[in-house]
XYZ file of C-alpha atoms in Angstrom:
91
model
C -64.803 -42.116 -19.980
C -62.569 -39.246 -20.718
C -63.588 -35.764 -21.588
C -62.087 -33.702 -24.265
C -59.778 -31.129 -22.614
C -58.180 -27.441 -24.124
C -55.175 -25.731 -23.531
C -55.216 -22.622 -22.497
C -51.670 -19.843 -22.257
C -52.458 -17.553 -19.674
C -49.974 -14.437 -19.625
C -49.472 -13.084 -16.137
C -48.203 -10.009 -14.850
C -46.896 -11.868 -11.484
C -46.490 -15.529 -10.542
C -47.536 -15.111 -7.286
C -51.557 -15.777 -8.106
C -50.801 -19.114 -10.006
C -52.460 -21.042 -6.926
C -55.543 -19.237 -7.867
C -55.826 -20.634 -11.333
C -56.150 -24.015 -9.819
C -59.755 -23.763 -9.830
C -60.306 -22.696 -13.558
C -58.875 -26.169 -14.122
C -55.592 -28.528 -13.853
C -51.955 -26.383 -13.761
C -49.950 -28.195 -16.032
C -46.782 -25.778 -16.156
C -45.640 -22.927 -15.023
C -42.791 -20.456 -16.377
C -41.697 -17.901 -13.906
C -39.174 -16.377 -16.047
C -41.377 -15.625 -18.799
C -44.503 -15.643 -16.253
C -47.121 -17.454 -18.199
C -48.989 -21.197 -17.279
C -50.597 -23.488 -19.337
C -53.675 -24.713 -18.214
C -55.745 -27.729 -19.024
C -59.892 -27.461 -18.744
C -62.678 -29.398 -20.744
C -63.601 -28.493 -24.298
C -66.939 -27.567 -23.455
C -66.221 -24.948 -20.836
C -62.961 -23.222 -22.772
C -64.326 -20.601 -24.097
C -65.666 -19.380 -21.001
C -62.794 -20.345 -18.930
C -60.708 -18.018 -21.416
C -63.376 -14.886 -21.002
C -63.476 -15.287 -17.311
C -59.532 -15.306 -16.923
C -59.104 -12.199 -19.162
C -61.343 -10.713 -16.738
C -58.646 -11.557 -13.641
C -56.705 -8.543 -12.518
C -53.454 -10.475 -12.422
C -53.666 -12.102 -15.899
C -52.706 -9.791 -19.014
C -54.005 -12.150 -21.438
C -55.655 -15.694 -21.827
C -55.993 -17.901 -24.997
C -56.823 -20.977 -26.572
C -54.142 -23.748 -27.974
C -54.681 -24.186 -31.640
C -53.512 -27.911 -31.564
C -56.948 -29.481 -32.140
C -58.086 -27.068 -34.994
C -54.177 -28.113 -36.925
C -53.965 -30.604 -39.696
C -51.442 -33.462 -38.541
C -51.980 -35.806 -41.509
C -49.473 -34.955 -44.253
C -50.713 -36.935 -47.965
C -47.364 -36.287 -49.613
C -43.839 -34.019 -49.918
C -44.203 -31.074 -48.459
C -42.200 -29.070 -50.920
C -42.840 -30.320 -54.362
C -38.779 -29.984 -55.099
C -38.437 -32.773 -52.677
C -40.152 -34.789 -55.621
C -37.487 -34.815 -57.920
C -34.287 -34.801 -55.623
C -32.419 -37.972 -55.887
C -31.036 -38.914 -52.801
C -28.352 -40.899 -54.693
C -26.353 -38.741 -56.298
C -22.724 -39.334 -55.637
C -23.055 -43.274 -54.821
């Protein structure tokens, strides 16, 4: 069965601890220029994954992905304008 899993941005002063995060849960990416990682760990154990890597010395800041708390089913236009446009004009 699979579990329910978070994302978590983790904002690091160096890149050179990102082995350590490997056991706070699964590495998914890594950007060295802009030295953060994205890291993947199960729902249940997120929110104290995210207090226990804001306590690291090497991490400057740790948080949640909003993606599962977002709305991704849209009922209708987004803008009512797009209502009336008629995309016909000119033919």
């Amino acid at each position: 069965m699979l579990t329910k899993r978070a994302g978590i941005a983790v904002w690091l002063h160096s890149t050179k601890q990102v082995r350590q995060l490997r056991k706070y849960g699964v590495v998914h990416y890594v950007s060295k220029t802009m030295k953060y990682a994205i890291l993947y760990c199960d729902l249940k154990d997120a929110d104290d994954t995210v207090q226990t890597l804001n306590s690291l010395s090497f991490v400057s800041k740790a948080e949640r992905s909003m993606k599962p708390e977002v709305r991704t089913e849209f009922n209708g236009p987004v803008h009512p304008a797009e209502k009336t446009f008629d995309y016909n004009v000119g033919i």
